[in-house]
Short mmCIF file of C-alpha atoms in Angstrom, two decimals:
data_model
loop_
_atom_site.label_atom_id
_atom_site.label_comp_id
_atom_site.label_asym_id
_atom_site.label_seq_id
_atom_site.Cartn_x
_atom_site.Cartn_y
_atom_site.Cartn_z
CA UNK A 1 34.81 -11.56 -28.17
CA UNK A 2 31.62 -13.37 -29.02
CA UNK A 3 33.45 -16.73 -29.48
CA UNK A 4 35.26 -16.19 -25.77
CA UNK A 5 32.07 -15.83 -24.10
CA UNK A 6 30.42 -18.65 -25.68
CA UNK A 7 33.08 -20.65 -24.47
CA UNK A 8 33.14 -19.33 -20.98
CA UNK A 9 29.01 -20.19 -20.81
CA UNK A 10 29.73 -23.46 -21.87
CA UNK A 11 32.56 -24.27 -19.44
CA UNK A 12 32.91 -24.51 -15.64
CA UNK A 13 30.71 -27.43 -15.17
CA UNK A 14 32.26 -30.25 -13.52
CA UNK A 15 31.54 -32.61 -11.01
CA UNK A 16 30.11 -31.08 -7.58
CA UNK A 17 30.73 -32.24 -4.23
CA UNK A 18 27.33 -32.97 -2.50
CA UNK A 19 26.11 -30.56 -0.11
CA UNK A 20 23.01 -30.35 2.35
CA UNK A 21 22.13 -26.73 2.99
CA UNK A 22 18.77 -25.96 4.49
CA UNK A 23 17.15 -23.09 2.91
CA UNK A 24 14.11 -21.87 4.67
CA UNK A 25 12.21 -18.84 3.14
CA UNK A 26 8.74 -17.60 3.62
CA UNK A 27 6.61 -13.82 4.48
CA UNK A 28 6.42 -14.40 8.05
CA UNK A 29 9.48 -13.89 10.43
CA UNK A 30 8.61 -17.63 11.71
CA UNK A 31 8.78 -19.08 8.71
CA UNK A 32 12.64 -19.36 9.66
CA UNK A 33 14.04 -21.56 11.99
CA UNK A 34 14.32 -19.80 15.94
CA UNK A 35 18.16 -20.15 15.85
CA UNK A 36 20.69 -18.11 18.75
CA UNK A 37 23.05 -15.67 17.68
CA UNK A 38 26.20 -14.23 18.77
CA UNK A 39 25.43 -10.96 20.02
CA UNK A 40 26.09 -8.55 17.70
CA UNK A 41 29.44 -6.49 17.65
CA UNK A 42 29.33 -2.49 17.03
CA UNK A 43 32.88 -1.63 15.97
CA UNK A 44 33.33 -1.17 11.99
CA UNK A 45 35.69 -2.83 9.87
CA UNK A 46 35.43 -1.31 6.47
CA UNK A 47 32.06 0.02 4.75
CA UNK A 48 31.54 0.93 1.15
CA UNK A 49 28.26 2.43 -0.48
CA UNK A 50 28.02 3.46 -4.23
CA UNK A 51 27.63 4.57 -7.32
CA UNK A 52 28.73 8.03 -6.13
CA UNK A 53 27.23 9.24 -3.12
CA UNK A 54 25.61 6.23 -2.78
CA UNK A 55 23.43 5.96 0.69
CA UNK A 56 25.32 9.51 1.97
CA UNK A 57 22.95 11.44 -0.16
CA UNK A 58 19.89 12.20 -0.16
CA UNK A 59 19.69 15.51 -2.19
CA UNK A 60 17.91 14.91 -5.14
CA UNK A 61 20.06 16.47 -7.45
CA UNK A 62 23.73 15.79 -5.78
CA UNK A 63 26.06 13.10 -7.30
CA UNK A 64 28.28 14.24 -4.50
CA UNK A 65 29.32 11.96 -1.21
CA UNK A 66 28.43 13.34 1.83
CA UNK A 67 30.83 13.39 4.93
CA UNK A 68 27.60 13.32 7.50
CA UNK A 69 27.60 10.09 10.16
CA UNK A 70 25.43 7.23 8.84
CA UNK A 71 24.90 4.15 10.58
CA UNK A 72 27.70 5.33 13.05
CA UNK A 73 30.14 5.78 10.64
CA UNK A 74 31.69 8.73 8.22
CA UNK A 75 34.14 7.47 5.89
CA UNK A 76 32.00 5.17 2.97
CA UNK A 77 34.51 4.78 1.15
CA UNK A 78 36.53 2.20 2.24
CA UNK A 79 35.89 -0.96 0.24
CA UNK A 80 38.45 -4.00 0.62
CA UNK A 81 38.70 -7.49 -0.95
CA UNK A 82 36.13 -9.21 1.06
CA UNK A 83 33.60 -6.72 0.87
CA UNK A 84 33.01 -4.92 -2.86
CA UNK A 85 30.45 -3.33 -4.56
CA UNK A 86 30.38 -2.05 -8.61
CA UNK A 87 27.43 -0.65 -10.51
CA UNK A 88 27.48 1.05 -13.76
CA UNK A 89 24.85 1.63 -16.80
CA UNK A 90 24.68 -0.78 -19.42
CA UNK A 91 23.11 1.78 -21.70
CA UNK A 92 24.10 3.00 -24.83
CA UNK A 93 26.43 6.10 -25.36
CA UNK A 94 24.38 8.85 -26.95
CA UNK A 95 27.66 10.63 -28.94
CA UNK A 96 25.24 13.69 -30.31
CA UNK A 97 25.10 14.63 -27.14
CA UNK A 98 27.54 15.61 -23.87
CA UNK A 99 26.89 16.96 -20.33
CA UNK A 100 28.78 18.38 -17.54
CA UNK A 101 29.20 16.65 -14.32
CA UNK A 102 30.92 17.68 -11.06
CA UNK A 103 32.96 15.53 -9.82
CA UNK A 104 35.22 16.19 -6.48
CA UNK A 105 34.31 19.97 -7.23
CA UNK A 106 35.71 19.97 -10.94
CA UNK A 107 33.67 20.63 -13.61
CA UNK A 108 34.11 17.60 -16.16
CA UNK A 109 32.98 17.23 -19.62
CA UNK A 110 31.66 13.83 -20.07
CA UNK A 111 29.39 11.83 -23.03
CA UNK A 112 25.54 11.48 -22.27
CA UNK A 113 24.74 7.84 -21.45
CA UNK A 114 21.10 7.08 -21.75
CA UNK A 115 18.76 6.19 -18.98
CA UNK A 116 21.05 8.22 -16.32
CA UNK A 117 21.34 8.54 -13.77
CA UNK A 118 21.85 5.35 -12.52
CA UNK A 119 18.90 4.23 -10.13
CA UNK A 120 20.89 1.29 -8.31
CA UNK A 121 22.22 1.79 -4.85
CA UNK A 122 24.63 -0.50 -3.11
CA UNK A 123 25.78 -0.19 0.62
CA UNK A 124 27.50 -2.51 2.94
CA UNK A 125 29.10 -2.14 6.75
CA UNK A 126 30.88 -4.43 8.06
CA UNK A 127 31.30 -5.17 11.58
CA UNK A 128 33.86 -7.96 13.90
CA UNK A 129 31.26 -10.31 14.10
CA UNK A 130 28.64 -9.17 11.81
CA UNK A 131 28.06 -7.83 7.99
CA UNK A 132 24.78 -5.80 6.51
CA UNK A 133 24.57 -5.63 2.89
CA UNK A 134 21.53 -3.88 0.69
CA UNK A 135 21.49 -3.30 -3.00
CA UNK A 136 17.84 -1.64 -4.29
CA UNK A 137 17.08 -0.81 -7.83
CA UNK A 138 14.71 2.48 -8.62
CA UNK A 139 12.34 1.43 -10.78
CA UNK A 140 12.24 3.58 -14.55
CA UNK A 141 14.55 6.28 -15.03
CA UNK A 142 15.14 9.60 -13.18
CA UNK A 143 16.68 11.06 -10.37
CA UNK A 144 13.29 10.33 -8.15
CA UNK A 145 13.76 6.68 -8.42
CA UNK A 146 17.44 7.12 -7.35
CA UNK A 147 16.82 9.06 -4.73
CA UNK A 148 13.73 6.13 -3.72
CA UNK A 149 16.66 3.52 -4.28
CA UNK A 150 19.32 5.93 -2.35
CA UNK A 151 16.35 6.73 0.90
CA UNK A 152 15.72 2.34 1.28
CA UNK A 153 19.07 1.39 1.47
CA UNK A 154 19.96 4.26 3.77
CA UNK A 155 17.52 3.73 6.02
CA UNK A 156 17.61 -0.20 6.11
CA UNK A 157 21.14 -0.21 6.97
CA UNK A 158 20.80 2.89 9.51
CA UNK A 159 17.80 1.42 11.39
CA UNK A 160 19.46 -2.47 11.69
CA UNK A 161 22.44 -0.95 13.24
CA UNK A 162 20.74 1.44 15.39
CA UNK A 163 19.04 -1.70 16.60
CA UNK A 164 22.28 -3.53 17.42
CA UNK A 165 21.53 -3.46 21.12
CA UNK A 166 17.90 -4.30 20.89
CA UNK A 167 18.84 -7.58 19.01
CA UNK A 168 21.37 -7.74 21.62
CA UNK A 169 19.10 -8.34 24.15
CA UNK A 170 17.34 -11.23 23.08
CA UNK A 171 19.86 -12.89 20.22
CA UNK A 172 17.87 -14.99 18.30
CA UNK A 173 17.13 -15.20 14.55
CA UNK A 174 13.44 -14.39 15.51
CA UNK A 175 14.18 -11.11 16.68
CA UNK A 176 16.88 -10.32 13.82
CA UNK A 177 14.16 -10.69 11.32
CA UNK A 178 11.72 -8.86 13.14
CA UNK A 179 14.03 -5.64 12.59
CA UNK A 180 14.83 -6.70 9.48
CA UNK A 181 11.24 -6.64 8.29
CA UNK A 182 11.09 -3.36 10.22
CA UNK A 183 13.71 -1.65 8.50
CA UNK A 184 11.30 -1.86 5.52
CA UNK A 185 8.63 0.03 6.93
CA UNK A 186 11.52 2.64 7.84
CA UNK A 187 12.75 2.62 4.47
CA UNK A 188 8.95 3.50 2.92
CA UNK A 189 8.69 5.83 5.06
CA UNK A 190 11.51 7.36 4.44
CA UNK A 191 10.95 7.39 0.72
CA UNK A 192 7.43 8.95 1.40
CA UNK A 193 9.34 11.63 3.25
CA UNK A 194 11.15 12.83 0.34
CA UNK A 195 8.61 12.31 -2.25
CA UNK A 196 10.40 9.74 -3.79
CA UNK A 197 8.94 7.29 -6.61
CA UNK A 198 9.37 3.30 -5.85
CA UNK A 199 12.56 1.17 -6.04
CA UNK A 200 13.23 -2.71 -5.05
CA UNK A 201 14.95 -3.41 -1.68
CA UNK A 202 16.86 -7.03 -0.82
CA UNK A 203 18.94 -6.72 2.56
CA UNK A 204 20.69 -9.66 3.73
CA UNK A 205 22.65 -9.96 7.10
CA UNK A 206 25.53 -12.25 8.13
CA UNK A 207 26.14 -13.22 11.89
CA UNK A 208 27.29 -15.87 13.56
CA UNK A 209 25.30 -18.79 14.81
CA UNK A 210 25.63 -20.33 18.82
CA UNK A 211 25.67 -23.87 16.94
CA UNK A 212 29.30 -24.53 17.83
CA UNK A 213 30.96 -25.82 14.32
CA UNK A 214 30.13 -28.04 11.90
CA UNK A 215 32.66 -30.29 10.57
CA UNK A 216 35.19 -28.40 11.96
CA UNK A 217 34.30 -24.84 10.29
CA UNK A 218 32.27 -22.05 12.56
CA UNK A 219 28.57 -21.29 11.45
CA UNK A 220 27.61 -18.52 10.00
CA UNK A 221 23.74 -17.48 9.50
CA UNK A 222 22.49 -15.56 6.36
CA UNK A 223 19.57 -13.85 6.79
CA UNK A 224 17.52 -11.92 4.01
CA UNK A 225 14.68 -9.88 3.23
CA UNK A 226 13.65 -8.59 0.18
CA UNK A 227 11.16 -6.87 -1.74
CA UNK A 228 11.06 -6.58 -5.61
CA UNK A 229 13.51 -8.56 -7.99
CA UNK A 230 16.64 -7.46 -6.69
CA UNK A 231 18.34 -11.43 -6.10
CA UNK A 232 20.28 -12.31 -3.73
CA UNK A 233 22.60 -15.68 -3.92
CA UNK A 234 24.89 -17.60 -2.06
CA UNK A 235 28.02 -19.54 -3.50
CA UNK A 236 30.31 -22.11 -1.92
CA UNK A 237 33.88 -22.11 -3.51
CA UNK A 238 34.33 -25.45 -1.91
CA UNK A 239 31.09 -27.26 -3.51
CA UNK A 240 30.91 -24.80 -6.02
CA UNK A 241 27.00 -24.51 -5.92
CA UNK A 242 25.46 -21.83 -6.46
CA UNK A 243 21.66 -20.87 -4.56
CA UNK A 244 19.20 -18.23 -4.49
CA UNK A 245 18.13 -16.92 -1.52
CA UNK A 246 15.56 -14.96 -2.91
CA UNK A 247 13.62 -17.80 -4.42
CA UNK A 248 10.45 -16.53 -2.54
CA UNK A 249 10.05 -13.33 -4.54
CA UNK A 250 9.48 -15.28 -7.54
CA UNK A 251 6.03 -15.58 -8.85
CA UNK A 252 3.90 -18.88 -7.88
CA UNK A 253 3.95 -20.02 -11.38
CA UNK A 254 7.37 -19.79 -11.45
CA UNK A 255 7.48 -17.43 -14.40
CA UNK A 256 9.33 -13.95 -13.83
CA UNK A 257 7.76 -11.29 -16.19
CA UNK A 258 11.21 -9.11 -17.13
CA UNK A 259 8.79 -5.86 -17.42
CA UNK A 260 7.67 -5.94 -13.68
CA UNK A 261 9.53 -5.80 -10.34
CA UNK A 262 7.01 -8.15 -8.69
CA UNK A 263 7.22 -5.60 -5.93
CA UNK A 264 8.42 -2.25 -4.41
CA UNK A 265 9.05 0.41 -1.68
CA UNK A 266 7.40 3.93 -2.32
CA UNK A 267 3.83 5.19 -3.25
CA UNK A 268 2.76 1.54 -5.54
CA UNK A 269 -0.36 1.76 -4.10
CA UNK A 270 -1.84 5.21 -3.41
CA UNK A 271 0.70 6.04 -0.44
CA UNK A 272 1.40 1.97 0.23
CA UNK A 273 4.11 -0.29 -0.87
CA UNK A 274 3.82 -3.18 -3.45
CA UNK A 275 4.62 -6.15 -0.82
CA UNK A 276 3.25 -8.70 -3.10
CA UNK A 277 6.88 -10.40 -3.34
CA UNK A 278 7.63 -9.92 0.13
CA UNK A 279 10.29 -12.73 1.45
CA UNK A 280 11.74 -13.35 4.15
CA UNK A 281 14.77 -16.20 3.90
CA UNK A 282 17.84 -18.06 6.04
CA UNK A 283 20.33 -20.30 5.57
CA UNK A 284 23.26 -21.42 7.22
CA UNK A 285 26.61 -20.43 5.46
CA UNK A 286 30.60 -21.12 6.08
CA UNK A 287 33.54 -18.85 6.47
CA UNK A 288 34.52 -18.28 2.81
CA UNK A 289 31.09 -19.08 1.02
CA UNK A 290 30.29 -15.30 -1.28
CA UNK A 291 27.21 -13.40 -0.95
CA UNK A 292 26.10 -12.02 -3.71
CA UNK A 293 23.35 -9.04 -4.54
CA UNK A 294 22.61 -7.79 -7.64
CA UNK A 295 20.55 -5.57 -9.46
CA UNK A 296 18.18 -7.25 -12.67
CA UNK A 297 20.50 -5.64 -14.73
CA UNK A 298 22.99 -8.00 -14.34
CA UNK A 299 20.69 -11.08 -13.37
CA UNK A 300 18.40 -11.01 -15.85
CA UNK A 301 21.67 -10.76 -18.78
CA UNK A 302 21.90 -15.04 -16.99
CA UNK A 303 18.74 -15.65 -18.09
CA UNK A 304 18.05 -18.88 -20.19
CA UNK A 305 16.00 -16.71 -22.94
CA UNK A 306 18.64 -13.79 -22.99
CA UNK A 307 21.37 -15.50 -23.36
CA UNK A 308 20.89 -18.12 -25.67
CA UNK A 309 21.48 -16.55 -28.66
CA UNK A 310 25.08 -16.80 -27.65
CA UNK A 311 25.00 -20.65 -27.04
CA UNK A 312 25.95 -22.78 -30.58
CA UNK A 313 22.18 -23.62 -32.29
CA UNK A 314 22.81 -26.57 -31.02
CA UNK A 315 22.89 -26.02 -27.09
CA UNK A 316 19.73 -24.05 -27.69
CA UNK A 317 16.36 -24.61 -26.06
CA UNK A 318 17.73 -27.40 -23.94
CA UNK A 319 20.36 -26.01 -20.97
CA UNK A 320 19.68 -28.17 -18.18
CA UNK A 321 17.89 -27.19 -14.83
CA UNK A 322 20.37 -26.07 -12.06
CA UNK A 323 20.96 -29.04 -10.03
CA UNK A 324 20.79 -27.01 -7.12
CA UNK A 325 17.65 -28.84 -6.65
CA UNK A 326 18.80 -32.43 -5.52
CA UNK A 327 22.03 -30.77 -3.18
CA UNK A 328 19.69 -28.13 -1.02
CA UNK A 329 16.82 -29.16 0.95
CA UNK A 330 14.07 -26.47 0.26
CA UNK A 331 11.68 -26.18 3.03
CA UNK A 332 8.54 -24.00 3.74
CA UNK A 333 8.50 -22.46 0.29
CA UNK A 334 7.18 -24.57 -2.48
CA UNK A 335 9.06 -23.32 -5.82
CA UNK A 336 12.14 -25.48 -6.60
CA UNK A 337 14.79 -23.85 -7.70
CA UNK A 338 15.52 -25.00 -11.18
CA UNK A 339 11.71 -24.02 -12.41
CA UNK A 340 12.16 -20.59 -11.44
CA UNK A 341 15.39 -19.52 -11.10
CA UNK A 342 16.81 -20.54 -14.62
CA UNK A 343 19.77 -17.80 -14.88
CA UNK A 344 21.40 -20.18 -12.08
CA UNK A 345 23.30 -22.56 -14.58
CA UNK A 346 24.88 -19.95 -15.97
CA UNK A 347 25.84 -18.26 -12.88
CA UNK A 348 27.35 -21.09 -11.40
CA UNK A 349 29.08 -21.27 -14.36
CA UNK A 350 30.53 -18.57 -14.56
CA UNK A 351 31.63 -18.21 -10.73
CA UNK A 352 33.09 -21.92 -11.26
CA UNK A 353 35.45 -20.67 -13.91
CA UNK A 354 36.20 -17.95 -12.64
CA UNK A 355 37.49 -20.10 -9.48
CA UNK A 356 39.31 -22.60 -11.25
CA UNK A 357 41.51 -19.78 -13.42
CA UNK A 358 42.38 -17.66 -9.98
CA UNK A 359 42.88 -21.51 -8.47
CA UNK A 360 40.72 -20.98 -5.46
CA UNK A 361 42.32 -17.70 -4.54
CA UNK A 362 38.96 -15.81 -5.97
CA UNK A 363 37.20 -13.11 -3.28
CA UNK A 364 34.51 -10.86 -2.89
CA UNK A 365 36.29 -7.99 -5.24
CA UNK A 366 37.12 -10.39 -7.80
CA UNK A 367 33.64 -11.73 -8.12
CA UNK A 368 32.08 -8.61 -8.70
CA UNK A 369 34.35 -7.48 -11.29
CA UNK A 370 34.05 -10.58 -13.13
CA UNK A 371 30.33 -10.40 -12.99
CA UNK A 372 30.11 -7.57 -14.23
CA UNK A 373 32.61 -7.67 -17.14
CA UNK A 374 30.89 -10.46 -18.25
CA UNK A 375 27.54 -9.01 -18.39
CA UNK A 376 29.04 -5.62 -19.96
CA UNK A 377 30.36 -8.60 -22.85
CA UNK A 378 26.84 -9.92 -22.75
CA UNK A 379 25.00 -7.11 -23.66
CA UNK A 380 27.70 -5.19 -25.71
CA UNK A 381 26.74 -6.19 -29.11
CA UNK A 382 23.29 -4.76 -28.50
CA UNK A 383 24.92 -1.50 -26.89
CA UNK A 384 26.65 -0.96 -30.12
CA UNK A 385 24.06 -1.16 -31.96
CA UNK A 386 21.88 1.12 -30.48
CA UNK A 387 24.67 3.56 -30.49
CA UNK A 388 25.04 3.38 -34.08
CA UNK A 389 21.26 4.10 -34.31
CA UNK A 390 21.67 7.10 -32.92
CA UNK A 391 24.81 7.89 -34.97
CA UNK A 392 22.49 7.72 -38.05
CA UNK A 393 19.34 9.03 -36.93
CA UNK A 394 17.69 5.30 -36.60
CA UNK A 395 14.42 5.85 -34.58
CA UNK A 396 14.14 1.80 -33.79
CA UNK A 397 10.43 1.46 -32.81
CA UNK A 398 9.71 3.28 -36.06
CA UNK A 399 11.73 1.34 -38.69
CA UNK A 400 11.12 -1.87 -36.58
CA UNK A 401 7.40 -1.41 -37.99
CA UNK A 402 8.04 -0.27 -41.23
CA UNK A 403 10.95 -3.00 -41.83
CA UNK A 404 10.06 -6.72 -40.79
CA UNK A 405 13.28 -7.75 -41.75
CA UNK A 406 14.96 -5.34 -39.51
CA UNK A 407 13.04 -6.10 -36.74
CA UNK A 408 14.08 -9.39 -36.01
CA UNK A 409 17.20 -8.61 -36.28
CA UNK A 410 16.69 -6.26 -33.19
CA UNK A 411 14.93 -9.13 -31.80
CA UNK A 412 17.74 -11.41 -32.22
CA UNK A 413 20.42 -9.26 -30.76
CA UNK A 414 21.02 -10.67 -26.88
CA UNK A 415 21.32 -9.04 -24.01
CA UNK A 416 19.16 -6.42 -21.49
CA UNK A 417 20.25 -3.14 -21.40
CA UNK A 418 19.66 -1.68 -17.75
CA UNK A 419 21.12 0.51 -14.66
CA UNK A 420 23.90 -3.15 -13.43
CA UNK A 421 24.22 -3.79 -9.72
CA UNK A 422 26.65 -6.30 -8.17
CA UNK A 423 27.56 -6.45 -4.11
CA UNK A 424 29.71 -9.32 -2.89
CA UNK A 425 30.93 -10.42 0.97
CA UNK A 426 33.25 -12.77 1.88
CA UNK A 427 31.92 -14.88 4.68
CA UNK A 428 34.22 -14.46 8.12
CA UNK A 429 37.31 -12.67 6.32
CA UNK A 430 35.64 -9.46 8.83
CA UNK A 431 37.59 -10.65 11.48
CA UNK A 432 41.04 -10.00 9.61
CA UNK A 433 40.99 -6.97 8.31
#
């Protein structure tokens, strides 16, 4: 296992087709071009929210999904190839101990995973001509930030498409991210409301642009907000470049400390929000270019530090900067991409393989999955071990003290063991359901 994923990080580099994609990002809604829209379309073509009850509950205690009209639809459940969303723990497997969970009203009998439950929450609706995606991660354990995570994305996605006709009446980019940045507001407050702790929020809408086409292909805006370190990225199959649309939540410096979100919804500061990392983003994308949200928990597992000690000794210390850099014009913001965002060679990697074995037939499902079995494979070896530690009554903090030796070998085990988020979209596959 360990020898097939250092060969898949090491392959799916090749020679890239050039690309010019203007990326605009800043904390101001006119920081980003003042584009026209298409007006916005209402009816729904598939929606999907998760891990289980996902955005249709808000009880604090309930796994359950609820049946009660969100965002002006019922069923949540209805995930398709262009539109898919996975999250799981990464956590180890506690085998002294088991619990009971309900589960469609049955009573099951399943092992204790530690760190549950898990604080992600991923929703997406898509409509004919339009697409709202939100992933937020609650930050530390417990049901409180679940149900933080559970109240932002809920109320983001409820208060954009309650706004439909607003937007509507003046379609322009400027007044898109105007609700957008509104909808976090709602989403604090709503947090507040149910004495909820603090979680991360990044929500990123796709509409259409009144451009006309370019080089033959309609135009497609992506617009994103965020708050936290919960990236978002965009990938073109047909350049195969990978870029971060998030690049604005990173710190000036460049330098992401793991142990902080750089930001958050919910009661940070006395009753206020942490909107240090606020950013606000666009960039035009194509039909068939992926969206992609994630959780740390699978971002992080891409970084250059974590997952080197998978790379041969000799690949080590020296992976090259993304060359995102020279292919995307970066403007307002200041950070380029390869100083900051250095889990993006990897990524790209990976995604590149991935559409080279399915031989350009890859979509939004398949990208998650992939993503996510890869990062389960990343951080497996350290999984295992905890697990055994528990097995034999291992406290690690304690021996890690008392045994040099044995603490760098925990040191040198890779991976990041976290609640794992991933939320993909197929751009313009909405209109063919």
């Amino acid at each position: 296992t360990m020898e097939k994923m250092k060969k898949l990080l090491r392959s799916g580099s090749r020679e890239k087709k050039q690309s010019k994609c203007e990326l605009t990002y800043g904390r101001n809604t006119d920081d980003i071009p003042h584009l026209s829209i298409i007006p916005l379309q209402k009816e729904v073509v598939c929606r999907c929210t998760g891990p289980d009850g996902g955005l249709t509950q808000l009880d604090l205690h309930s796994d359950e999904m609820q049946a009660e009209e969100v965002a002006g639809t019922r069923e949540w459940n209805t995930p398709n190839d262009f539109t898919y969303g996975l999250s799981l723990s990464l956590y180890e497997e506690d085998t002294t101990k088991r619990k009971v969970k309900m589960v469609n009203g049955v009573a099951q009998n399943q092992p204790h995973i530690v760190g549950g439950p898990i604080a992600d929450v991923y929703g997406a609706v898509v409509r004919k001509n339009n697409t709202i995606l939100a992933v937020a991660d609650g930050c530390n354990w417990g049901k409180k930030p679940r149900l933080a995570a559970r109240c932002a994305v809920r109320t983001a996605i409820e208060f954009i498409s309650e706004h439909i006709d607003h937007i509507n009446q003046n379609p322009t980019s400027t007044t898109l991210a105007e609700i957008l940045k509104k909808s976090l507001d709602e989403a604090h407050k709503c947090i507040l409301q149910h004495h909820a702790t603090l979680t991360t929020l990044s929500i990123a809408v796709v509409c259409q642009l009144t451009l006309g086409k370019s080089a033959g292909k309609e135009q497609w805006g992506l617009f994103v907000v965020s708050v936290g370190d919960s990236p978002v990225y965009a990938y073109c199959p047909h350049t195969q470049r990978l870029l971060e649309m998030t690049i604005g939540c990173h710190p000036h410096n460049g330098i992401r400390d793991m142990r902080t979100s750089g930001g958050a919804l919910g009661p940070a500061i006395g009753t206020l929000p942490d909107l240090e990392n606020l950013s606000i983003s666009f960039m035009p994308v194509y039909n068939d270019d992926i969206v992609i949200l994630m959780s740390d928990g699978v971002s992080d597992n891409f970084s250059s530090h974590v997952i080197q000690p998978l790379l041969p000794e000799e690949e080590r210390m020296c992976i090259p900067p993304s060359p995102n850099t020279s292919d995307f014009r970066v403007h307002t913001g200041t950070l380029p991409q390869s100083t900051c965002c250095n889990n993006l060679t990897q990524l790209e990697a990976v995604l590149n393989r991935h559409h080279q074995e399915l031989q350009h037939n890859m979509s939004a499902q398949t990208i998650s999955a992939r993503l996510m079995n890869v990062t389960v494979e990343l951080t497996e070896a350290k999984r295992q071990f905890r697990s055994h530690c528990i097995e034999e009554d291992i406290d690690i903090r304690t021996k890690s003290r008392e045994d040099p030796h044995f603490a760098e070998c925990v040191k040198q085990i890779p991976g990041k063991l976290d609640h794992a988020t991933v939320l993909s979209y197929q751009v313009g596959k909405n209109r063919f359901p």
